[in-house]
Amino acid sequence: MLGLNKKDTSLLIVVAILTLLAPFILNPFPTDSAMAQFNAGYPDLMQRFVIFGIFAIGFNILFGLTGYLSFGHAAFLGVGSYSAVWMFKLLSYNVIPAIALSVVVAGLFSVLIGYVSLRRSGIYFSILTLAFAQMSFALAYSVLSNPKFNLTNGETGLQVYADDPQILQGANAPDLPHLFGLPMRATYTMDVGAWSFDFNAGYYLCAVIMMVVFYLAIRIFRSPFGMMLRAVKSNQQRMNYTGLNSKPYTLAAFVISGMYAGLAGGLMAAMDPLAGAERMQWTASGEVVLMTILGGTGTLIGPVLGAGFIKYFENIFSKINDNVLHSWFAFLPDGLEDAVVFIIHPFIGKGWHLTLGILFMLVVIYLPGGLVEGGQRLLNWIRRKSVGGDDTREGKTEPAE
């Protein structure tokens, strides 16, 4: 189907099912229960899951296939956001032109940065991309906010104002981002017993786009172009000795990856029409690196899992406070309850980074292949148990594919 083999088709179908049914899957607990704290099925967070999933998928095309570690991909995320907001200001609130412009501008910007950065490899390439990203952040934060040619609006952030031209904005069109009249904030809430499920227009637009770019990533991974990128990662020097010039391939991978990041930035602006320089900071670049490694570098679904994992911790664990902990452990004696809350306190709320850091260390140490490797080990263990334990064939080792 769609030029994919059976395994890739099954993976695409699984991703589609999980994405489309996310409002149900991410709300497992009743709305009024104490465990509702862990529900993640509200529109804003679901949008972040798929948008950063797109960001991580694109980064994985560069890092996972070529081995080139970029610390500057947040620059393309920010450029995409600024481009989308400018399209809102100049034309209309329709998200299609805004998203298209964000991809094009990010692609052109990545050609410029990639052409210079890819003259070096290894840590030198990483430092160059970080330098370009920080220069972009400085430009957006100060230089390009000069009142004479205010392109970014500095620390306040770029947003749409009532006196902006919006030359294609119809009289009856929504006064917020929309898809041919359907507002991105439009949400249908369905109550089923004690559960409540939100179906948001913006989320489903992002979800459909993520499935499309996920399909394109599969095609890239399985194509001759993807094989050339793997050859670059395996031994670029030996590849050059054969007479093949690897630079066009690495530059193409860099540009494709940058366009994915620009797409993610455009979608962020489409969900909330505001663009700020903070999206270009080095911390945003480091976050996508963590997402890819945590999920599984070089795998197809790994970056999506890593993005969901980190965004879940950022938005769910950071909201847990001492009052929530006391409500959970109220059944314990007073002294023991206070002791348990005291022990857990550093790992929740503002300390969620500590919990994430510990989990990241455990994954890197015990699951070098990320969450995907953990899932594969679990499935293999279940299969062995289903056939009554290990047989003689299970103990044999075979060469890796």
mmCIF file of C-alpha atoms in Angstrom:
data_model
loop_
_atom_site.group_PDB
_atom_site.id
_atom_site.type_symbol
_atom_site.label_atom_id
_atom_site.label_comp_id
_atom_site.label_asym_id
_atom_site.label_seq_id
_atom_site.Cartn_x
_atom_site.Cartn_y
_atom_site.Cartn_z
ATOM 1 C CA MET A 1 0.000 0.000 0.000
ATOM 2 C CA LEU A 2 1.321 3.479 -0.963
ATOM 3 C CA GLY A 3 4.601 1.895 -2.023
ATOM 4 C CA LEU A 4 5.353 0.519 1.449
ATOM 5 C CA ASN A 5 6.129 -3.035 2.465
ATOM 6 C CA LYS A 6 3.917 -4.931 4.876
ATOM 7 C CA LYS A 7 5.885 -3.990 7.992
ATOM 8 C CA ASP A 8 5.960 -0.264 7.195
ATOM 9 C CA THR A 9 2.290 -0.280 6.224
ATOM 10 C CA SER A 10 1.418 -1.855 9.576
ATOM 11 C CA LEU A 11 3.504 0.779 11.377
ATOM 12 C CA LEU A 12 1.781 3.601 9.501
ATOM 13 C CA ILE A 13 -1.650 2.151 10.331
ATOM 14 C CA VAL A 14 -0.718 1.857 14.022
ATOM 15 C CA VAL A 15 0.455 5.488 14.097
ATOM 16 C CA ALA A 16 -2.740 6.604 12.350
ATOM 17 C CA ILE A 17 -4.961 4.722 14.818
ATOM 18 C CA LEU A 18 -3.082 6.026 17.874
ATOM 19 C CA THR A 19 -3.158 9.580 16.512
ATOM 20 C CA LEU A 20 -6.829 9.651 15.534
ATOM 21 C CA LEU A 21 -7.985 7.988 18.765
ATOM 22 C CA ALA A 22 -5.704 10.072 21.000
ATOM 23 C CA PRO A 23 -8.609 11.877 22.756
ATOM 24 C CA PHE A 24 -9.759 8.483 24.086
ATOM 25 C CA ILE A 25 -6.319 6.964 24.714
ATOM 26 C CA LEU A 26 -4.965 9.987 26.595
ATOM 27 C CA ASN A 27 -7.979 10.275 28.919
ATOM 28 C CA PRO A 28 -8.014 6.905 30.710
ATOM 29 C CA PHE A 29 -9.220 8.243 34.071
ATOM 30 C CA PRO A 30 -12.620 9.737 35.001
ATOM 31 C CA THR A 31 -12.683 13.523 34.994
ATOM 32 C CA ASP A 32 -13.467 13.893 38.707
ATOM 33 C CA SER A 33 -11.128 11.173 39.968
ATOM 34 C CA ALA A 34 -7.854 11.784 41.788
ATOM 35 C CA MET A 35 -5.961 10.180 38.891
ATOM 36 C CA ALA A 36 -7.403 12.670 36.382
ATOM 37 C CA GLN A 37 -4.180 14.596 37.013
ATOM 38 C CA PHE A 38 -2.497 12.175 34.602
ATOM 39 C CA ASN A 39 -4.994 12.657 31.768
ATOM 40 C CA ALA A 40 -3.386 14.310 28.739
ATOM 41 C CA GLY A 41 -6.304 14.424 26.331
ATOM 42 C CA TYR A 42 -6.862 18.166 26.254
ATOM 43 C CA PRO A 43 -6.332 20.067 22.961
ATOM 44 C CA ASP A 44 -3.275 22.159 23.788
ATOM 45 C CA LEU A 45 -1.193 19.206 24.976
ATOM 46 C CA MET A 46 -2.307 16.898 22.149
ATOM 47 C CA GLN A 47 -1.293 19.582 19.661
ATOM 48 C CA ARG A 48 2.133 19.760 21.271
ATOM 49 C CA PHE A 49 2.509 15.984 21.039
ATOM 50 C CA VAL A 50 2.076 15.907 17.268
ATOM 51 C CA ILE A 51 3.850 19.220 16.500
ATOM 52 C CA PHE A 52 6.980 18.235 18.384
ATOM 53 C CA GLY A 53 6.619 14.760 16.898
ATOM 54 C CA ILE A 54 6.972 16.386 13.452
ATOM 55 C CA PHE A 55 9.963 18.366 14.717
ATOM 56 C CA ALA A 56 11.646 15.200 16.015
ATOM 57 C CA ILE A 57 10.868 13.153 12.878
ATOM 58 C CA GLY A 58 12.626 15.776 10.767
ATOM 59 C CA PHE A 59 15.607 15.958 13.119
ATOM 60 C CA ASN A 60 15.907 12.178 12.990
ATOM 61 C CA ILE A 61 16.269 12.278 9.189
ATOM 62 C CA LEU A 62 19.487 14.227 9.694
ATOM 63 C CA PHE A 63 20.842 12.776 12.928
ATOM 64 C CA GLY A 64 19.464 9.249 12.675
ATOM 65 C CA LEU A 65 20.509 8.643 9.059
ATOM 66 C CA THR A 66 23.691 10.689 8.621
ATOM 67 C CA GLY A 67 24.970 10.894 12.195
ATOM 68 C CA TYR A 68 25.326 14.703 11.947
ATOM 69 C CA LEU A 69 24.270 16.109 15.328
ATOM 70 C CA SER A 70 22.772 19.579 14.970
ATOM 71 C CA PHE A 71 22.389 21.820 18.003
ATOM 72 C CA GLY A 72 20.733 24.574 15.979
ATOM 73 C CA HIS A 73 17.454 23.159 14.706
ATOM 74 C CA ALA A 74 15.459 25.532 16.891
ATOM 75 C CA ALA A 75 16.455 28.294 14.441
ATOM 76 C CA PHE A 76 14.273 26.697 11.766
ATOM 77 C CA LEU A 77 11.441 26.225 14.262
ATOM 78 C CA GLY A 78 11.528 29.931 15.062
ATOM 79 C CA VAL A 79 11.826 31.009 11.430
ATOM 80 C CA GLY A 80 8.778 28.895 10.596
ATOM 81 C CA SER A 81 6.768 30.547 13.378
ATOM 82 C CA TYR A 82 7.731 34.070 12.344
ATOM 83 C CA SER A 83 6.918 33.331 8.693
ATOM 84 C CA ALA A 84 3.466 31.991 9.562
ATOM 85 C CA VAL A 85 2.591 35.002 11.738
ATOM 86 C CA TRP A 86 3.719 37.399 9.004
ATOM 87 C CA MET A 87 1.417 35.597 6.583
ATOM 88 C CA PHE A 88 -1.425 36.105 9.064
ATOM 89 C CA LYS A 89 -0.563 39.803 9.300
ATOM 90 C CA LEU A 90 -0.288 40.396 5.553
ATOM 91 C CA LEU A 91 -2.858 38.068 3.959
ATOM 92 C CA SER A 92 -5.387 36.381 6.216
ATOM 93 C CA TYR A 93 -5.852 34.007 9.109
ATOM 94 C CA ASN A 94 -6.145 31.003 6.774
ATOM 95 C CA VAL A 95 -3.513 28.535 7.995
ATOM 96 C CA ILE A 96 -2.691 26.927 4.614
ATOM 97 C CA PRO A 97 -0.666 29.857 3.147
ATOM 98 C CA ALA A 98 0.985 30.395 6.537
ATOM 99 C CA ILE A 99 2.103 26.772 6.847
ATOM 100 C CA ALA A 100 3.302 26.698 3.234
ATOM 101 C CA LEU A 101 5.393 29.858 3.693
ATOM 102 C CA SER A 102 6.918 28.539 6.933
ATOM 103 C CA VAL A 103 8.150 25.415 5.127
ATOM 104 C CA VAL A 104 9.586 27.376 2.181
ATOM 105 C CA VAL A 105 11.362 30.012 4.283
ATOM 106 C CA ALA A 106 12.783 27.391 6.675
ATOM 107 C CA GLY A 107 14.024 25.410 3.668
ATOM 108 C CA LEU A 108 15.820 28.441 2.207
ATOM 109 C CA PHE A 109 17.291 29.323 5.593
ATOM 110 C CA SER A 110 18.529 25.746 6.084
ATOM 111 C CA VAL A 111 20.244 25.820 2.671
ATOM 112 C CA LEU A 112 22.277 28.820 3.831
ATOM 113 C CA ILE A 113 23.195 27.384 7.239
ATOM 114 C CA GLY A 114 23.734 23.859 5.928
ATOM 115 C CA TYR A 115 26.029 24.978 3.113
ATOM 116 C CA VAL A 116 28.387 26.577 5.634
ATOM 117 C CA SER A 117 28.035 24.122 8.530
ATOM 118 C CA LEU A 118 28.468 20.965 6.456
ATOM 119 C CA ARG A 119 31.974 22.018 5.501
ATOM 120 C CA ARG A 120 32.881 20.465 8.844
ATOM 121 C CA SER A 121 31.773 17.272 10.568
ATOM 122 C CA GLY A 122 31.594 15.857 14.067
ATOM 123 C CA ILE A 123 31.713 18.238 16.993
ATOM 124 C CA TYR A 124 32.745 21.127 14.737
ATOM 125 C CA PHE A 125 29.517 20.779 12.771
ATOM 126 C CA SER A 126 27.523 20.734 16.012
ATOM 127 C CA ILE A 127 29.244 23.892 17.269
ATOM 128 C CA LEU A 128 28.652 25.687 13.966
ATOM 129 C CA THR A 129 24.927 24.912 14.009
ATOM 130 C CA LEU A 130 24.718 26.028 17.639
ATOM 131 C CA ALA A 131 26.484 29.277 16.749
ATOM 132 C CA PHE A 132 24.101 29.962 13.867
ATOM 133 C CA ALA A 133 21.089 29.251 16.072
ATOM 134 C CA GLN A 134 22.305 31.612 18.787
ATOM 135 C CA MET A 135 23.012 34.304 16.198
ATOM 136 C CA SER A 136 19.476 33.825 14.883
ATOM 137 C CA PHE A 137 18.125 34.142 18.418
ATOM 138 C CA ALA A 138 20.113 37.349 18.983
ATOM 139 C CA LEU A 139 18.906 38.788 15.666
ATOM 140 C CA ALA A 140 15.282 37.985 16.454
ATOM 141 C CA TYR A 141 15.533 39.263 20.020
ATOM 142 C CA SER A 142 17.209 42.598 19.314
ATOM 143 C CA VAL A 143 18.537 43.509 15.863
ATOM 144 C CA LEU A 144 15.453 42.637 13.811
ATOM 145 C CA SER A 145 13.178 44.351 16.331
ATOM 146 C CA ASN A 146 14.504 47.770 15.314
ATOM 147 C CA PRO A 147 11.486 50.104 14.962
ATOM 148 C CA LYS A 148 12.565 51.029 11.407
ATOM 149 C CA PHE A 149 12.053 47.475 10.114
ATOM 150 C CA ASN A 150 10.437 45.591 12.952
ATOM 151 C CA LEU A 151 10.358 41.973 11.769
ATOM 152 C CA THR A 152 10.244 40.131 15.092
ATOM 153 C CA ASN A 153 8.956 42.607 17.726
ATOM 154 C CA GLY A 154 11.773 41.614 20.072
ATOM 155 C CA GLU A 155 11.029 40.176 23.480
ATOM 156 C CA THR A 156 7.295 40.959 23.190
ATOM 157 C CA GLY A 157 6.904 38.553 20.295
ATOM 158 C CA LEU A 158 5.319 38.928 16.885
ATOM 159 C CA GLN A 159 1.526 38.881 16.820
ATOM 160 C CA VAL A 160 -1.408 40.054 14.719
ATOM 161 C CA TYR A 161 -2.913 43.487 15.384
ATOM 162 C CA ALA A 162 -6.180 45.069 14.280
ATOM 163 C CA ASP A 163 -4.436 47.540 11.953
ATOM 164 C CA ASP A 164 -2.513 44.843 10.022
ATOM 165 C CA PRO A 165 -3.334 44.713 6.264
ATOM 166 C CA GLN A 166 -4.744 41.140 6.043
ATOM 167 C CA ILE A 167 -5.691 41.896 2.440
ATOM 168 C CA LEU A 168 -7.408 38.536 1.859
ATOM 169 C CA GLN A 169 -9.283 38.379 5.163
ATOM 170 C CA GLY A 170 -12.986 38.117 4.356
ATOM 171 C CA ALA A 171 -15.605 40.049 6.288
ATOM 172 C CA ASN A 172 -17.214 36.892 7.626
ATOM 173 C CA ALA A 173 -13.986 34.943 8.193
ATOM 174 C CA PRO A 174 -13.078 34.043 11.808
ATOM 175 C CA ASP A 175 -10.810 36.540 13.548
ATOM 176 C CA LEU A 176 -8.359 33.800 14.511
ATOM 177 C CA PRO A 177 -6.450 31.052 12.638
ATOM 178 C CA HIS A 178 -8.830 28.890 10.619
ATOM 179 C CA LEU A 179 -8.933 26.298 7.843
ATOM 180 C CA PHE A 180 -11.263 27.739 5.205
ATOM 181 C CA GLY A 181 -13.591 29.012 7.908
ATOM 182 C CA LEU A 182 -13.121 26.224 10.481
ATOM 183 C CA PRO A 183 -11.451 27.812 13.555
ATOM 184 C CA MET A 184 -8.436 25.945 14.893
ATOM 185 C CA ARG A 185 -9.841 26.384 18.421
ATOM 186 C CA ALA A 186 -13.161 24.745 17.541
ATOM 187 C CA THR A 187 -13.619 21.878 19.991
ATOM 188 C CA TYR A 188 -16.389 19.326 20.353
ATOM 189 C CA THR A 189 -16.679 17.836 23.833
ATOM 190 C CA MET A 190 -18.235 14.396 24.248
ATOM 191 C CA ASP A 191 -19.249 13.224 27.729
ATOM 192 C CA VAL A 192 -19.414 9.468 28.283
ATOM 193 C CA GLY A 193 -20.354 8.663 31.848
ATOM 194 C CA ALA A 194 -17.637 10.026 34.122
ATOM 195 C CA TRP A 195 -15.276 10.646 31.192
ATOM 196 C CA SER A 196 -14.985 13.721 28.989
ATOM 197 C CA PHE A 197 -13.296 13.689 25.564
ATOM 198 C CA ASP A 198 -12.286 16.752 23.515
ATOM 199 C CA PHE A 199 -12.093 16.669 19.705
ATOM 200 C CA ASN A 200 -10.210 19.756 18.534
ATOM 201 C CA ALA A 201 -10.000 20.957 14.918
ATOM 202 C CA GLY A 202 -6.449 22.229 15.327
ATOM 203 C CA TYR A 203 -5.264 18.931 16.750
ATOM 204 C CA TYR A 204 -6.700 16.909 13.891
ATOM 205 C CA LEU A 205 -5.130 19.229 11.313
ATOM 206 C CA CYS A 206 -1.749 18.702 12.995
ATOM 207 C CA ALA A 207 -2.417 14.968 13.268
ATOM 208 C CA VAL A 208 -3.180 14.570 9.563
ATOM 209 C CA ILE A 209 -0.071 16.558 8.651
ATOM 210 C CA MET A 210 2.022 14.420 11.006
ATOM 211 C CA MET A 211 0.788 11.225 9.354
ATOM 212 C CA VAL A 212 1.686 12.644 5.932
ATOM 213 C CA VAL A 213 5.219 13.642 6.981
ATOM 214 C CA PHE A 214 5.631 10.325 8.819
ATOM 215 C CA TYR A 215 4.783 8.537 5.570
ATOM 216 C CA LEU A 216 7.325 10.718 3.726
ATOM 217 C CA ALA A 217 9.938 9.858 6.368
ATOM 218 C CA ILE A 218 9.307 6.143 5.789
ATOM 219 C CA ARG A 219 9.782 6.629 2.045
ATOM 220 C CA ILE A 220 13.033 8.517 2.676
ATOM 221 C CA PHE A 221 14.323 5.803 5.030
ATOM 222 C CA ARG A 222 13.596 3.051 2.485
ATOM 223 C CA SER A 223 14.791 4.922 -0.612
ATOM 224 C CA PRO A 224 18.215 4.771 -2.316
ATOM 225 C CA PHE A 225 18.710 8.308 -0.984
ATOM 226 C CA GLY A 226 18.230 6.966 2.541
ATOM 227 C CA MET A 227 20.756 4.214 1.860
ATOM 228 C CA MET A 228 23.292 6.834 0.779
ATOM 229 C CA LEU A 229 22.703 8.727 4.018
ATOM 230 C CA ARG A 230 23.301 5.530 5.992
ATOM 231 C CA ALA A 231 26.534 5.068 4.072
ATOM 232 C CA VAL A 232 27.575 8.571 5.157
ATOM 233 C CA LYS A 233 26.897 7.636 8.777
ATOM 234 C CA SER A 234 28.706 4.314 8.464
ATOM 235 C CA ASN A 235 31.941 5.612 6.922
ATOM 236 C CA GLN A 236 31.872 8.885 5.023
ATOM 237 C CA GLN A 237 35.606 8.834 4.283
ATOM 238 C CA ARG A 238 35.438 5.409 2.663
ATOM 239 C CA MET A 239 32.402 6.544 0.674
ATOM 240 C CA ASN A 240 34.357 9.527 -0.645
ATOM 241 C CA TYR A 241 37.205 7.226 -1.644
ATOM 242 C CA THR A 242 34.824 5.365 -3.967
ATOM 243 C CA GLY A 243 34.340 8.578 -5.935
ATOM 244 C CA LEU A 244 30.915 9.478 -4.538
ATOM 245 C CA ASN A 245 30.482 13.055 -3.356
ATOM 246 C CA SER A 246 28.562 12.899 -0.084
ATOM 247 C CA LYS A 247 28.037 16.667 0.329
ATOM 248 C CA PRO A 248 24.913 16.948 -1.866
ATOM 249 C CA TYR A 249 23.299 14.104 0.081
ATOM 250 C CA THR A 250 24.094 15.551 3.508
ATOM 251 C CA LEU A 251 22.957 19.023 2.415
ATOM 252 C CA ALA A 252 19.687 17.577 1.079
ATOM 253 C CA ALA A 253 19.127 15.765 4.394
ATOM 254 C CA PHE A 254 19.866 18.982 6.301
ATOM 255 C CA VAL A 255 17.401 20.983 4.193
ATOM 256 C CA ILE A 256 14.652 18.352 4.495
ATOM 257 C CA SER A 257 15.193 18.262 8.247
ATOM 258 C CA GLY A 258 15.043 22.064 8.405
ATOM 259 C CA MET A 259 11.793 22.098 6.424
ATOM 260 C CA TYR A 260 10.253 19.649 8.909
ATOM 261 C CA ALA A 261 11.291 22.007 11.722
ATOM 262 C CA GLY A 262 9.823 24.979 9.838
ATOM 263 C CA LEU A 263 6.588 23.047 9.382
ATOM 264 C CA ALA A 264 6.447 22.413 13.130
ATOM 265 C CA GLY A 265 7.047 26.112 13.796
ATOM 266 C CA GLY A 266 4.307 27.089 11.352
ATOM 267 C CA LEU A 267 1.864 24.740 13.050
ATOM 268 C CA MET A 268 2.739 26.203 16.451
ATOM 269 C CA ALA A 269 1.842 29.655 15.111
ATOM 270 C CA ALA A 270 -1.311 28.279 13.480
ATOM 271 C CA MET A 271 -2.497 26.959 16.840
ATOM 272 C CA ASP A 272 -1.503 30.148 18.681
ATOM 273 C CA PRO A 273 -0.740 33.173 16.421
ATOM 274 C CA LEU A 274 2.292 34.357 18.324
ATOM 275 C CA ALA A 275 6.007 33.965 17.525
ATOM 276 C CA GLY A 276 8.780 34.719 19.991
ATOM 277 C CA ALA A 277 12.564 34.536 19.989
ATOM 278 C CA GLU A 278 12.509 31.969 22.813
ATOM 279 C CA ARG A 279 11.637 29.289 20.254
ATOM 280 C CA MET A 280 15.126 29.750 18.780
ATOM 281 C CA GLN A 281 17.067 29.270 22.016
ATOM 282 C CA TRP A 282 19.612 26.482 22.370
ATOM 283 C CA THR A 283 17.391 24.767 24.949
ATOM 284 C CA ALA A 284 14.781 24.075 22.243
ATOM 285 C CA SER A 285 17.484 22.511 20.056
ATOM 286 C CA GLY A 286 18.668 20.395 22.960
ATOM 287 C CA GLU A 287 15.106 19.276 23.642
ATOM 288 C CA VAL A 288 14.667 17.759 20.178
ATOM 289 C CA VAL A 289 17.997 15.941 20.598
ATOM 290 C CA LEU A 290 16.692 14.415 23.842
ATOM 291 C CA MET A 291 13.420 13.447 22.154
ATOM 292 C CA THR A 292 15.209 11.603 19.361
ATOM 293 C CA ILE A 293 17.696 9.790 21.583
ATOM 294 C CA LEU A 294 15.073 8.909 24.174
ATOM 295 C CA GLY A 295 12.704 7.478 21.586
ATOM 296 C CA GLY A 296 15.326 5.705 19.510
ATOM 297 C CA THR A 297 17.798 7.291 17.102
ATOM 298 C CA GLY A 298 17.463 6.060 13.531
ATOM 299 C CA THR A 299 14.087 4.422 14.124
ATOM 300 C CA LEU A 300 10.883 5.564 12.491
ATOM 301 C CA ILE A 301 8.469 5.843 15.398
ATOM 302 C CA GLY A 302 11.084 6.509 18.102
ATOM 303 C CA PRO A 303 11.207 10.319 17.753
ATOM 304 C CA VAL A 304 7.410 10.508 18.008
ATOM 305 C CA LEU A 305 7.471 8.455 21.213
ATOM 306 C CA GLY A 306 10.305 10.565 22.618
ATOM 307 C CA ALA A 307 8.468 13.796 21.838
ATOM 308 C CA GLY A 308 5.294 12.542 23.516
ATOM 309 C CA PHE A 309 7.231 11.277 26.535
ATOM 310 C CA ILE A 310 9.036 14.575 27.195
ATOM 311 C CA LYS A 311 6.012 16.788 26.548
ATOM 312 C CA TYR A 312 3.934 14.597 28.862
ATOM 313 C CA PHE A 313 6.449 15.059 31.667
ATOM 314 C CA GLU A 314 6.738 18.774 30.989
ATOM 315 C CA ASN A 315 2.990 19.375 31.154
ATOM 316 C CA ILE A 316 1.724 16.706 33.582
ATOM 317 C CA PHE A 317 4.451 16.167 36.176
ATOM 318 C CA SER A 318 5.201 19.875 36.378
ATOM 319 C CA LYS A 319 1.626 20.526 37.591
ATOM 320 C CA ILE A 320 1.784 18.086 40.507
ATOM 321 C CA ASN A 321 2.290 19.950 43.791
ATOM 322 C CA ASP A 322 2.297 19.152 47.506
ATOM 323 C CA ASN A 323 -1.478 19.532 47.775
ATOM 324 C CA VAL A 324 -1.975 16.851 45.135
ATOM 325 C CA LEU A 325 0.499 14.556 46.902
ATOM 326 C CA HIS A 326 -1.266 15.035 50.234
ATOM 327 C CA SER A 327 -4.583 14.112 48.605
ATOM 328 C CA TRP A 328 -3.028 10.929 47.221
ATOM 329 C CA PHE A 329 -1.435 9.813 50.499
ATOM 330 C CA ALA A 330 -4.141 11.031 52.880
ATOM 331 C CA PHE A 331 -4.812 7.417 53.940
ATOM 332 C CA LEU A 332 -1.388 7.245 55.634
ATOM 333 C CA PRO A 333 -0.735 8.346 59.237
ATOM 334 C CA ASP A 334 0.086 12.069 59.439
ATOM 335 C CA GLY A 335 3.798 11.630 60.139
ATOM 336 C CA LEU A 336 4.276 9.031 57.407
ATOM 337 C CA GLU A 337 2.217 11.077 54.947
ATOM 338 C CA ASP A 338 4.441 14.129 55.473
ATOM 339 C CA ALA A 339 7.575 12.000 55.116
ATOM 340 C CA VAL A 340 6.411 10.502 51.799
ATOM 341 C CA VAL A 341 5.482 13.928 50.444
ATOM 342 C CA PHE A 342 8.866 15.283 51.568
ATOM 343 C CA ILE A 343 10.691 12.497 49.690
ATOM 344 C CA ILE A 344 8.700 12.878 46.472
ATOM 345 C CA HIS A 345 8.593 16.694 46.483
ATOM 346 C CA PRO A 346 11.984 17.263 44.696
ATOM 347 C CA PHE A 347 10.842 15.132 41.737
ATOM 348 C CA ILE A 348 7.589 16.887 40.867
ATOM 349 C CA GLY A 349 6.463 20.429 40.093
ATOM 350 C CA LYS A 350 9.468 22.564 39.213
ATOM 351 C CA GLY A 351 11.678 19.523 39.805
ATOM 352 C CA TRP A 352 10.221 17.528 36.916
ATOM 353 C CA HIS A 353 13.535 17.994 35.069
ATOM 354 C CA LEU A 354 15.194 15.878 37.759
ATOM 355 C CA THR A 355 12.749 13.013 37.177
ATOM 356 C CA LEU A 356 13.173 13.294 33.412
ATOM 357 C CA GLY A 357 16.964 13.357 33.783
ATOM 358 C CA ILE A 358 16.953 10.180 35.878
ATOM 359 C CA LEU A 359 14.689 8.406 33.395
ATOM 360 C CA PHE A 360 16.868 9.580 30.507
ATOM 361 C CA MET A 361 19.973 8.180 32.232
ATOM 362 C CA LEU A 362 18.244 4.842 32.806
ATOM 363 C CA VAL A 363 17.156 4.657 29.167
ATOM 364 C CA VAL A 364 20.626 5.508 27.842
ATOM 365 C CA ILE A 365 22.303 2.975 30.160
ATOM 366 C CA TYR A 366 19.897 0.048 29.891
ATOM 367 C CA LEU A 367 18.107 0.746 26.592
ATOM 368 C CA PRO A 368 20.661 2.228 24.153
ATOM 369 C CA GLY A 369 18.060 1.901 21.391
ATOM 370 C CA GLY A 370 15.615 4.078 23.311
ATOM 371 C CA LEU A 371 11.960 3.411 24.020
ATOM 372 C CA VAL A 372 11.650 1.471 20.764
ATOM 373 C CA GLU A 373 14.213 -1.058 22.000
ATOM 374 C CA GLY A 374 12.313 -1.312 25.282
ATOM 375 C CA GLY A 375 9.113 -2.067 23.387
ATOM 376 C CA GLN A 376 10.871 -4.676 21.257
ATOM 377 C CA ARG A 377 12.283 -6.409 24.344
ATOM 378 C CA LEU A 378 8.843 -6.433 25.944
ATOM 379 C CA LEU A 379 7.237 -7.932 22.831
ATOM 380 C CA ASN A 380 9.941 -10.599 22.587
ATOM 381 C CA TRP A 381 9.436 -11.475 26.262
ATOM 382 C CA ILE A 382 5.664 -11.778 25.732
ATOM 383 C CA ARG A 383 6.193 -14.002 22.690
ATOM 384 C CA ARG A 384 8.529 -16.278 24.613
ATOM 385 C CA LYS A 385 6.031 -16.539 27.454
ATOM 386 C CA SER A 386 3.195 -17.265 25.023
ATOM 387 C CA VAL A 387 5.014 -20.313 23.628
ATOM 388 C CA GLY A 388 5.893 -21.653 27.070
ATOM 389 C CA GLY A 389 9.345 -20.178 27.614
ATOM 390 C CA ASP A 390 12.604 -20.242 25.721
ATOM 391 C CA ASP A 391 13.200 -23.113 23.345
ATOM 392 C CA THR A 392 16.457 -24.155 21.801
ATOM 393 C CA ARG A 393 16.070 -21.808 18.883
ATOM 394 C CA GLU A 394 15.562 -18.823 21.169
ATOM 395 C CA GLY A 395 19.026 -19.319 22.627
ATOM 396 C CA LYS A 396 20.784 -19.157 19.287
ATOM 397 C CA THR A 397 22.354 -15.960 18.089
ATOM 398 C CA GLU A 398 22.212 -14.819 14.498
ATOM 399 C CA PRO A 399 23.966 -11.979 12.686
ATOM 400 C CA ALA A 400 22.186 -8.631 12.889
ATOM 401 C CA GLU A 401 20.340 -7.545 9.782
#
